[in-house]
PDB file of C-alpha atoms in Angstrom:
ATOM      1  CA  MET A   1       3.978  28.118 -12.341  1.00 73.00           C
ATOM      2  CA  PHE A   2       5.660  25.466 -10.192  1.00 76.00           C
ATOM      3  CA  GLN A   3       4.493  23.607  -7.118  1.00 87.00           C
ATOM      4  CA  LYS A   4       6.566  21.889  -4.440  1.00 93.00           C
ATOM      5  CA  THR A   5       5.345  18.901  -2.440  1.00 95.00           C
ATOM      6  CA  ASN A   6       6.447  15.653  -0.853  1.00 96.00           C
ATOM      7  CA  ALA A   7       5.217  12.479  -2.554  1.00 97.00           C
ATOM      8  CA  VAL A   8       5.423   8.675  -2.403  1.00 98.00           C
ATOM      9  CA  VAL A   9       6.307   6.847  -5.632  1.00 97.00           C
ATOM     10  CA  LEU A  10       3.703   4.259  -6.679  1.00 97.00           C
ATOM     11  CA  ARG A  11       4.593   3.364 -10.275  1.00 94.00           C
ATOM     12  CA  THR A  12       6.950   4.344 -13.083  1.00 93.00           C
ATOM     13  CA  ILE A  13       6.383   3.469 -16.732  1.00 90.00           C
ATOM     14  CA  LYS A  14       8.082   4.491 -19.979  1.00 84.00           C
ATOM     15  CA  HIS A  15       6.191   7.227 -21.793  1.00 77.00           C
ATOM     16  CA  ASN A  16       8.473   7.537 -24.825  1.00 80.00           C
ATOM     17  CA  ASP A  17      12.188   7.531 -25.625  1.00 74.00           C
ATOM     18  CA  THR A  18      12.812  10.710 -23.639  1.00 75.00           C
ATOM     19  CA  SER A  19      10.467  10.572 -20.659  1.00 83.00           C
ATOM     20  CA  LEU A  20       8.820   8.474 -17.964  1.00 89.00           C
ATOM     21  CA  VAL A  21       5.396   8.769 -16.374  1.00 93.00           C
ATOM     22  CA  VAL A  22       5.717   8.669 -12.592  1.00 94.00           C
ATOM     23  CA  ASP A  23       2.589   7.977 -10.542  1.00 96.00           C
ATOM     24  CA  LEU A  24       2.807   9.374  -7.023  1.00 96.00           C
ATOM     25  CA  PHE A  25       0.638  10.056  -4.016  1.00 97.00           C
ATOM     26  CA  SER A  26       1.468  13.568  -2.876  1.00 96.00           C
ATOM     27  CA  GLU A  27       0.920  15.451   0.347  1.00 96.00           C
ATOM     28  CA  THR A  28      -0.852  18.375  -1.324  1.00 94.00           C
ATOM     29  CA  ASN A  29      -2.573  16.937  -4.407  1.00 93.00           C
ATOM     30  CA  GLY A  30      -3.304  13.291  -3.714  1.00 95.00           C
ATOM     31  CA  HIS A  31      -2.681  11.071  -6.726  1.00 95.00           C
ATOM     32  CA  MET A  32      -0.515  12.657  -9.434  1.00 93.00           C
ATOM     33  CA  ALA A  33       0.884  11.411 -12.734  1.00 93.00           C
ATOM     34  CA  LEU A  34       3.896  13.442 -13.862  1.00 92.00           C
ATOM     35  CA  LEU A  35       6.383  13.341 -16.717  1.00 90.00           C
ATOM     36  CA  SER A  36      10.081  13.014 -15.909  1.00 89.00           C
ATOM     37  CA  PRO A  37      12.664  13.467 -18.704  1.00 83.00           C
ATOM     38  CA  THR A  38      15.259  10.730 -19.347  1.00 75.00           C
ATOM     39  CA  GLN A  39      17.308  12.358 -22.069  1.00 56.00           C
ATOM     40  CA  ALA A  40      20.700  12.121 -20.390  1.00 52.00           C
ATOM     41  CA  ARG A  41      21.859   8.502 -20.264  1.00 48.00           C
ATOM     42  CA  LYS A  42      23.948   9.078 -17.133  1.00 50.00           C
ATOM     43  CA  ARG A  43      20.819  10.207 -15.294  1.00 53.00           C
ATOM     44  CA  THR A  44      18.898   7.020 -16.053  1.00 55.00           C
ATOM     45  CA  GLY A  45      20.532   5.001 -13.279  1.00 57.00           C
ATOM     46  CA  ARG A  46      19.952   7.742 -10.740  1.00 65.00           C
ATOM     47  CA  GLN A  47      16.323   7.988 -11.805  1.00 67.00           C
ATOM     48  CA  ALA A  48      15.842   4.249 -11.359  1.00 70.00           C
ATOM     49  CA  LEU A  49      17.030   4.566  -7.755  1.00 80.00           C
ATOM     50  CA  LEU A  50      15.099   7.763  -7.126  1.00 89.00           C
ATOM     51  CA  PHE A  51      11.803   6.418  -8.466  1.00 92.00           C
ATOM     52  CA  GLN A  52      11.847   3.018  -6.782  1.00 94.00           C
ATOM     53  CA  PRO A  53       8.433   1.944  -5.404  1.00 95.00           C
ATOM     54  CA  LEU A  54       7.611   3.656  -2.083  1.00 97.00           C
ATOM     55  CA  SER A  55      10.479   6.136  -2.357  1.00 97.00           C
ATOM     56  CA  ILE A  56       9.625   9.383  -0.565  1.00 97.00           C
ATOM     57  CA  LEU A  57      10.505  12.413  -2.674  1.00 97.00           C
ATOM     58  CA  GLU A  58      10.557  16.171  -2.574  1.00 96.00           C
ATOM     59  CA  ILE A  59       9.379  17.252  -6.005  1.00 95.00           C
ATOM     60  CA  GLU A  60       8.918  20.508  -7.858  1.00 93.00           C
ATOM     61  CA  ALA A  61       6.581  20.214 -10.831  1.00 91.00           C
ATOM     62  CA  THR A  62       4.650  22.379 -13.258  1.00 88.00           C
ATOM     63  CA  ASN A  63       1.089  23.111 -12.183  1.00 82.00           C
ATOM     64  CA  ARG A  64      -0.967  23.800 -15.276  1.00 82.00           C
ATOM     65  CA  PRO A  65      -4.634  22.784 -14.842  1.00 76.00           C
ATOM     66  CA  THR A  66      -5.125  22.431 -18.608  1.00 72.00           C
ATOM     67  CA  ALA A  67      -2.109  20.136 -19.160  1.00 76.00           C
ATOM     68  CA  SER A  68      -2.787  16.444 -19.681  1.00 78.00           C
ATOM     69  CA  LEU A  69       0.489  15.666 -17.881  1.00 87.00           C
ATOM     70  CA  ASN A  70       2.502  18.118 -15.835  1.00 87.00           C
ATOM     71  CA  ARG A  71       6.282  17.787 -15.699  1.00 90.00           C
ATOM     72  CA  ILE A  72       8.753  17.232 -12.896  1.00 92.00           C
ATOM     73  CA  LYS A  73      11.278  20.063 -12.826  1.00 91.00           C
ATOM     74  CA  GLU A  74      13.281  18.669  -9.898  1.00 91.00           C
ATOM     75  CA  ALA A  75      13.080  15.588  -7.667  1.00 92.00           C
ATOM     76  CA  ARG A  76      15.217  14.453  -4.774  1.00 93.00           C
ATOM     77  CA  ALA A  77      14.908  11.995  -1.915  1.00 94.00           C
ATOM     78  CA  ALA A  78      13.128  13.518   1.062  1.00 96.00           C
ATOM     79  CA  TYR A  79      14.161  10.582   3.251  1.00 94.00           C
ATOM     80  CA  PRO A  80      16.792   8.375   1.591  1.00 93.00           C
ATOM     81  CA  LEU A  81      15.736   4.786   2.288  1.00 95.00           C
ATOM     82  CA  GLN A  82      18.476   2.562   3.661  1.00 94.00           C
ATOM     83  CA  SER A  83      17.201  -1.008   3.993  1.00 96.00           C
ATOM     84  CA  ILE A  84      14.128  -1.276   1.742  1.00 96.00           C
ATOM     85  CA  PRO A  85      16.113  -1.123  -1.555  1.00 94.00           C
ATOM     86  CA  ASN A  86      18.606  -3.743  -0.323  1.00 93.00           C
ATOM     87  CA  ASN A  87      16.498  -6.328   1.509  1.00 94.00           C
ATOM     88  CA  PRO A  88      14.733  -8.889  -0.753  1.00 91.00           C
ATOM     89  CA  TYR A  89      11.828  -9.280   1.679  1.00 91.00           C
ATOM     90  CA  LYS A  90      11.326  -5.541   1.959  1.00 94.00           C
ATOM     91  CA  ILE A  91      11.651  -5.148  -1.813  1.00 93.00           C
ATOM     92  CA  ALA A  92       8.825  -7.677  -2.263  1.00 92.00           C
ATOM     93  CA  ILE A  93       6.697  -5.817   0.288  1.00 94.00           C
ATOM     94  CA  SER A  94       7.354  -2.465  -1.387  1.00 95.00           C
ATOM     95  CA  LEU A  95       6.491  -3.791  -4.865  1.00 94.00           C
ATOM     96  CA  PHE A  96       3.246  -5.303  -3.601  1.00 94.00           C
ATOM     97  CA  LEU A  97       2.168  -2.277  -1.573  1.00 96.00           C
ATOM     98  CA  ALA A  98       3.077   0.181  -4.323  1.00 96.00           C
ATOM     99  CA  GLU A  99       0.954  -1.780  -6.811  1.00 95.00           C
ATOM    100  CA  PHE A 100      -1.893  -2.025  -4.299  1.00 96.00           C
ATOM    101  CA  LEU A 101      -1.730   1.696  -3.520  1.00 97.00           C
ATOM    102  CA  TYR A 102      -1.595   2.626  -7.204  1.00 96.00           C
ATOM    103  CA  ARG A 103      -4.904   0.792  -7.711  1.00 95.00           C
ATOM    104  CA  ALA A 104      -6.547   1.877  -4.457  1.00 96.00           C
ATOM    105  CA  LEU A 105      -5.540   5.557  -4.606  1.00 96.00           C
ATOM    106  CA  HIS A 106      -5.813   6.162  -8.336  1.00 91.00           C
ATOM    107  CA  ASN A 107      -8.699   8.621  -7.938  1.00 89.00           C
ATOM    108  CA  GLU A 108      -7.866   9.788  -4.423  1.00 92.00           C
ATOM    109  CA  ALA A 109      -7.727  13.560  -3.919  1.00 93.00           C
ATOM    110  CA  SER A 110      -5.652  15.430  -1.342  1.00 93.00           C
ATOM    111  CA  ASN A 111      -5.679  13.656   2.022  1.00 95.00           C
ATOM    112  CA  PRO A 112      -2.910  14.879   4.345  1.00 96.00           C
ATOM    113  CA  LEU A 113      -3.715  12.317   7.055  1.00 97.00           C
ATOM    114  CA  LEU A 114      -3.465   9.479   4.547  1.00 98.00           C
ATOM    115  CA  TYR A 115      -0.191  10.852   3.207  1.00 97.00           C
ATOM    116  CA  ALA A 116       1.231  11.085   6.732  1.00 98.00           C
ATOM    117  CA  TYR A 117       0.218   7.462   7.335  1.00 98.00           C
ATOM    118  CA  LEU A 118       2.005   6.312   4.179  1.00 98.00           C
ATOM    119  CA  GLU A 119       5.168   8.240   4.968  1.00 98.00           C
ATOM    120  CA  LYS A 120       5.367   7.103   8.601  1.00 98.00           C
ATOM    121  CA  SER A 121       4.667   3.472   7.639  1.00 98.00           C
ATOM    122  CA  ILE A 122       7.386   3.426   4.965  1.00 98.00           C
ATOM    123  CA  LEU A 123       9.937   4.924   7.345  1.00 98.00           C
ATOM    124  CA  TRP A 124       8.960   2.406  10.037  1.00 97.00           C
ATOM    125  CA  LEU A 125       9.537  -0.493   7.623  1.00 97.00           C
ATOM    126  CA  ASP A 126      12.850   0.963   6.495  1.00 97.00           C
ATOM    127  CA  GLU A 127      14.080   1.220  10.092  1.00 97.00           C
ATOM    128  CA  CYS A 128      12.709  -2.135  11.289  1.00 95.00           C
ATOM    129  CA  LYS A 129      15.388  -4.837  11.564  1.00 92.00           C
ATOM    130  CA  ARG A 130      13.248  -7.933  12.247  1.00 89.00           C
ATOM    131  CA  GLY A 131       9.714  -9.124  12.887  1.00 88.00           C
ATOM    132  CA  PHE A 132       8.087  -7.397   9.893  1.00 91.00           C
ATOM    133  CA  ALA A 133       6.563 -10.449   8.147  1.00 88.00           C
ATOM    134  CA  ASN A 134       3.043  -9.233   9.001  1.00 90.00           C
ATOM    135  CA  PHE A 135       3.702  -5.633   7.984  1.00 94.00           C
ATOM    136  CA  HIS A 136       1.782  -5.703   4.710  1.00 94.00           C
ATOM    137  CA  VAL A 137      -1.426  -7.155   6.169  1.00 93.00           C
ATOM    138  CA  VAL A 138      -1.374  -4.714   9.109  1.00 95.00           C
ATOM    139  CA  PHE A 139      -0.668  -1.850   6.690  1.00 97.00           C
ATOM    140  CA  LEU A 140      -3.645  -2.720   4.472  1.00 96.00           C
ATOM    141  CA  MET A 141      -5.972  -3.177   7.439  1.00 95.00           C
ATOM    142  CA  ARG A 142      -5.072   0.285   8.762  1.00 96.00           C
ATOM    143  CA  LEU A 143      -5.173   1.810   5.271  1.00 97.00           C
ATOM    144  CA  SER A 144      -8.905   1.050   5.057  1.00 96.00           C
ATOM    145  CA  GLN A 145      -9.518   3.582   7.851  1.00 95.00           C
ATOM    146  CA  PHE A 146      -8.252   6.431   5.676  1.00 96.00           C
ATOM    147  CA  LEU A 147     -10.398   5.348   2.735  1.00 95.00           C
ATOM    148  CA  GLY A 148     -13.609   5.115   4.759  1.00 93.00           C
ATOM    149  CA  LEU A 149     -13.672   1.319   4.416  1.00 93.00           C
ATOM    150  CA  TYR A 150     -12.701   0.166   7.906  1.00 93.00           C
ATOM    151  CA  PRO A 151     -15.088  -2.610   8.967  1.00 91.00           C
ATOM    152  CA  ASN A 152     -17.000  -2.721  12.237  1.00 90.00           C
ATOM    153  CA  MET A 153     -14.692  -4.929  14.309  1.00 86.00           C
ATOM    154  CA  GLU A 154     -16.715  -4.707  17.530  1.00 84.00           C
ATOM    155  CA  HIS A 155     -18.769  -7.468  19.101  1.00 86.00           C
ATOM    156  CA  TYR A 156     -16.772 -10.384  17.748  1.00 92.00           C
ATOM    157  CA  HIS A 157     -17.586 -13.752  19.341  1.00 93.00           C
ATOM    158  CA  GLU A 158     -15.965 -17.120  18.749  1.00 94.00           C
ATOM    159  CA  GLY A 159     -17.688 -18.838  15.821  1.00 96.00           C
ATOM    160  CA  ASP A 160     -18.927 -15.640  14.148  1.00 96.00           C
ATOM    161  CA  PHE A 161     -18.945 -15.162  10.391  1.00 97.00           C
ATOM    162  CA  PHE A 162     -17.672 -11.934   8.855  1.00 96.00           C
ATOM    163  CA  ASP A 163     -20.137 -10.335   6.461  1.00 96.00           C
ATOM    164  CA  MET A 164     -17.869  -8.541   3.965  1.00 96.00           C
ATOM    165  CA  ALA A 165     -20.724  -6.799   2.168  1.00 95.00           C
ATOM    166  CA  ASN A 166     -21.983  -5.185   5.386  1.00 95.00           C
ATOM    167  CA  ALA A 167     -18.532  -5.021   7.018  1.00 94.00           C
ATOM    168  CA  CYS A 168     -19.483  -6.611  10.328  1.00 94.00           C
ATOM    169  CA  PHE A 169     -19.445  -9.868  12.295  1.00 95.00           C
ATOM    170  CA  THR A 170     -22.602 -11.936  12.504  1.00 95.00           C
ATOM    171  CA  ARG A 171     -23.684 -15.063  14.336  1.00 95.00           C
ATOM    172  CA  LEU A 172     -25.663 -16.306  11.335  1.00 96.00           C
ATOM    173  CA  ARG A 173     -24.225 -17.267   7.976  1.00 96.00           C
ATOM    174  CA  PRO A 174     -25.041 -14.467   5.484  1.00 96.00           C
ATOM    175  CA  LEU A 175     -27.413 -15.290   2.650  1.00 96.00           C
ATOM    176  CA  HIS A 176     -25.010 -13.841   0.053  1.00 96.00           C
ATOM    177  CA  PRO A 177     -21.599 -15.284  -0.950  1.00 95.00           C
ATOM    178  CA  SER A 178     -19.433 -12.378   0.269  1.00 95.00           C
ATOM    179  CA  PHE A 179     -18.514 -13.575   3.743  1.00 96.00           C
ATOM    180  CA  LEU A 180     -15.672 -15.182   5.695  1.00 96.00           C
ATOM    181  CA  PRO A 181     -16.226 -18.470   7.526  1.00 95.00           C
ATOM    182  CA  PRO A 182     -15.556 -18.574  11.290  1.00 95.00           C
ATOM    183  CA  ASP A 183     -11.863 -19.558  11.063  1.00 91.00           C
ATOM    184  CA  ASP A 184     -11.054 -16.704   8.687  1.00 92.00           C
ATOM    185  CA  ALA A 185     -13.248 -14.293  10.670  1.00 93.00           C
ATOM    186  CA  LYS A 186     -11.242 -15.163  13.791  1.00 91.00           C
ATOM    187  CA  ALA A 187      -7.991 -14.370  11.982  1.00 90.00           C
ATOM    188  CA  LEU A 188      -9.425 -11.033  10.845  1.00 91.00           C
ATOM    189  CA  ALA A 189     -10.442 -10.177  14.417  1.00 91.00           C
ATOM    190  CA  ALA A 190      -6.869 -10.909  15.543  1.00 90.00           C
ATOM    191  CA  LEU A 191      -5.498  -8.757  12.724  1.00 91.00           C
ATOM    192  CA  ALA A 192      -7.572  -5.817  13.958  1.00 90.00           C
ATOM    193  CA  ARG A 193      -5.648  -5.957  17.247  1.00 91.00           C
ATOM    194  CA  MET A 194      -2.260  -5.763  15.548  1.00 93.00           C
ATOM    195  CA  SER A 195      -0.089  -2.681  15.202  1.00 93.00           C
ATOM    196  CA  TYR A 196       3.448  -2.236  13.919  1.00 95.00           C
ATOM    197  CA  ALA A 197       4.632  -2.222  17.524  1.00 93.00           C
ATOM    198  CA  ASN A 198       2.996  -5.497  18.576  1.00 93.00           C
ATOM    199  CA  MET A 199       2.585  -7.508  15.357  1.00 91.00           C
ATOM    200  CA  HIS A 200       5.726  -9.538  16.049  1.00 87.00           C
ATOM    201  CA  LEU A 201       3.894 -11.023  19.052  1.00 86.00           C
ATOM    202  CA  PHE A 202       1.245 -12.605  16.797  1.00 84.00           C
ATOM    203  CA  ARG A 203       2.507 -15.861  15.331  1.00 79.00           C
ATOM    204  CA  MET A 204       1.127 -16.361  11.828  1.00 79.00           C
ATOM    205  CA  ASN A 205       2.259 -19.132   9.521  1.00 77.00           C
ATOM    206  CA  ARG A 206       2.271 -18.912   5.745  1.00 79.00           C
ATOM    207  CA  GLN A 207      -1.269 -20.254   5.364  1.00 82.00           C
ATOM    208  CA  GLN A 208      -2.737 -17.883   7.971  1.00 82.00           C
ATOM    209  CA  ARG A 209      -0.997 -14.887   6.429  1.00 84.00           C
ATOM    210  CA  ARG A 210      -2.250 -15.915   2.987  1.00 85.00           C
ATOM    211  CA  GLN A 211      -5.804 -16.231   4.329  1.00 86.00           C
ATOM    212  CA  CYS A 212      -5.617 -12.749   5.855  1.00 88.00           C
ATOM    213  CA  LEU A 213      -4.219 -11.210   2.700  1.00 90.00           C
ATOM    214  CA  ASP A 214      -6.766 -12.966   0.485  1.00 90.00           C
ATOM    215  CA  ALA A 215      -9.570 -11.758   2.756  1.00 91.00           C
ATOM    216  CA  ILE A 216      -8.317  -8.163   2.723  1.00 93.00           C
ATOM    217  CA  GLN A 217      -7.957  -8.132  -1.062  1.00 92.00           C
ATOM    218  CA  ALA A 218     -11.451  -9.599  -1.467  1.00 93.00           C
ATOM    219  CA  TYR A 219     -12.797  -6.919   0.878  1.00 94.00           C
ATOM    220  CA  TYR A 220     -11.163  -4.109  -1.111  1.00 95.00           C
ATOM    221  CA  LYS A 221     -12.408  -5.588  -4.388  1.00 94.00           C
ATOM    222  CA  LEU A 222     -15.926  -5.657  -2.984  1.00 94.00           C
ATOM    223  CA  HIS A 223     -15.880  -2.017  -1.845  1.00 95.00           C
ATOM    224  CA  LEU A 224     -13.694  -0.312  -4.477  1.00 94.00           C
ATOM    225  CA  PRO A 225     -15.101  -0.328  -8.035  1.00 87.00           C
ATOM    226  CA  ASN A 226     -12.980  -2.163 -10.627  1.00 89.00           C
ATOM    227  CA  PHE A 227     -10.267  -3.085  -8.131  1.00 92.00           C
ATOM    228  CA  PRO A 228      -8.111  -5.742  -9.873  1.00 89.00           C
ATOM    229  CA  GLU A 229      -6.036  -8.706  -8.755  1.00 84.00           C
ATOM    230  CA  ILE A 230      -2.646  -7.575  -7.503  1.00 86.00           C
ATOM    231  CA  LYS A 231      -0.056  -9.426  -9.565  1.00 78.00           C
ATOM    232  CA  SER A 232       2.823  -9.091  -7.095  1.00 78.00           C
ATOM    233  CA  ALA A 233       0.878 -10.710  -4.228  1.00 75.00           C
ATOM    234  CA  GLU A 234       1.955 -14.235  -5.175  1.00 71.00           C
ATOM    235  CA  VAL A 235       5.670 -13.383  -5.037  1.00 67.00           C
ATOM    236  CA  LEU A 236       5.172 -11.886  -1.601  1.00 71.00           C
ATOM    237  CA  GLN A 237       3.402 -14.991  -0.340  1.00 67.00           C
ATOM    238  CA  GLU A 238       6.208 -17.247  -1.501  1.00 66.00           C
ATOM    239  CA  LEU A 239       8.881 -15.260   0.318  1.00 63.00           C
ATOM    240  CA  PHE A 240       7.286 -15.234   3.772  1.00 60.00           C
ATOM    241  CA  ASP A 241       7.168 -18.948   4.508  1.00 53.00           C
ATOM    242  CA  ALA A 242       7.195 -18.635   8.302  1.00 43.00           C
TER     243      ALA A 242
END
């Protein structure tokens, strides 16, 4: 029995000499890990392009509930990406977000609204020509909504702390260590007002963007069990030196 679905590529690793394991987030099944054969040498280059991080695919795969790994029968680009594979800044963003999503969505079941968000966001980045330096922090902030982690961003006042454990602003410094000081809390409040359409209007330098990203990663680590450090984050920070 075969199943067809659209899916976003998160990670590809070598399984053995003749196959790869491709981790995807699919429209119908949520997170999936599938085998893809690599027997024909001439197909290897095409596979590398096809399975690049954040590629959006149409796949047909076996659907055997008892199988430890189902197999990809056919895969093709649902929306061939034009700029992401050729722009060094967008490549860095895609590597970081794919790694982040692989960790955050590893146990995520079917979620059509989340899949639609991923697909629309990737296509927006691919089409955007300039002003996307804040894309990754806006993406991660909005992603938390689909995972039930979005903090209470109401009632912010100048000088507030942000209590990460309770996901809210507070006038008083929390008694536990999981909080953001007022300067970082202010940056987080500004981030909550950003969208892809208006983020170019918010001027953030390298330090401010780093603070936002560090805060978001700390927040995810606090609320998602065993969430690790994202190795590609440092490369991303070095590129966007605005």
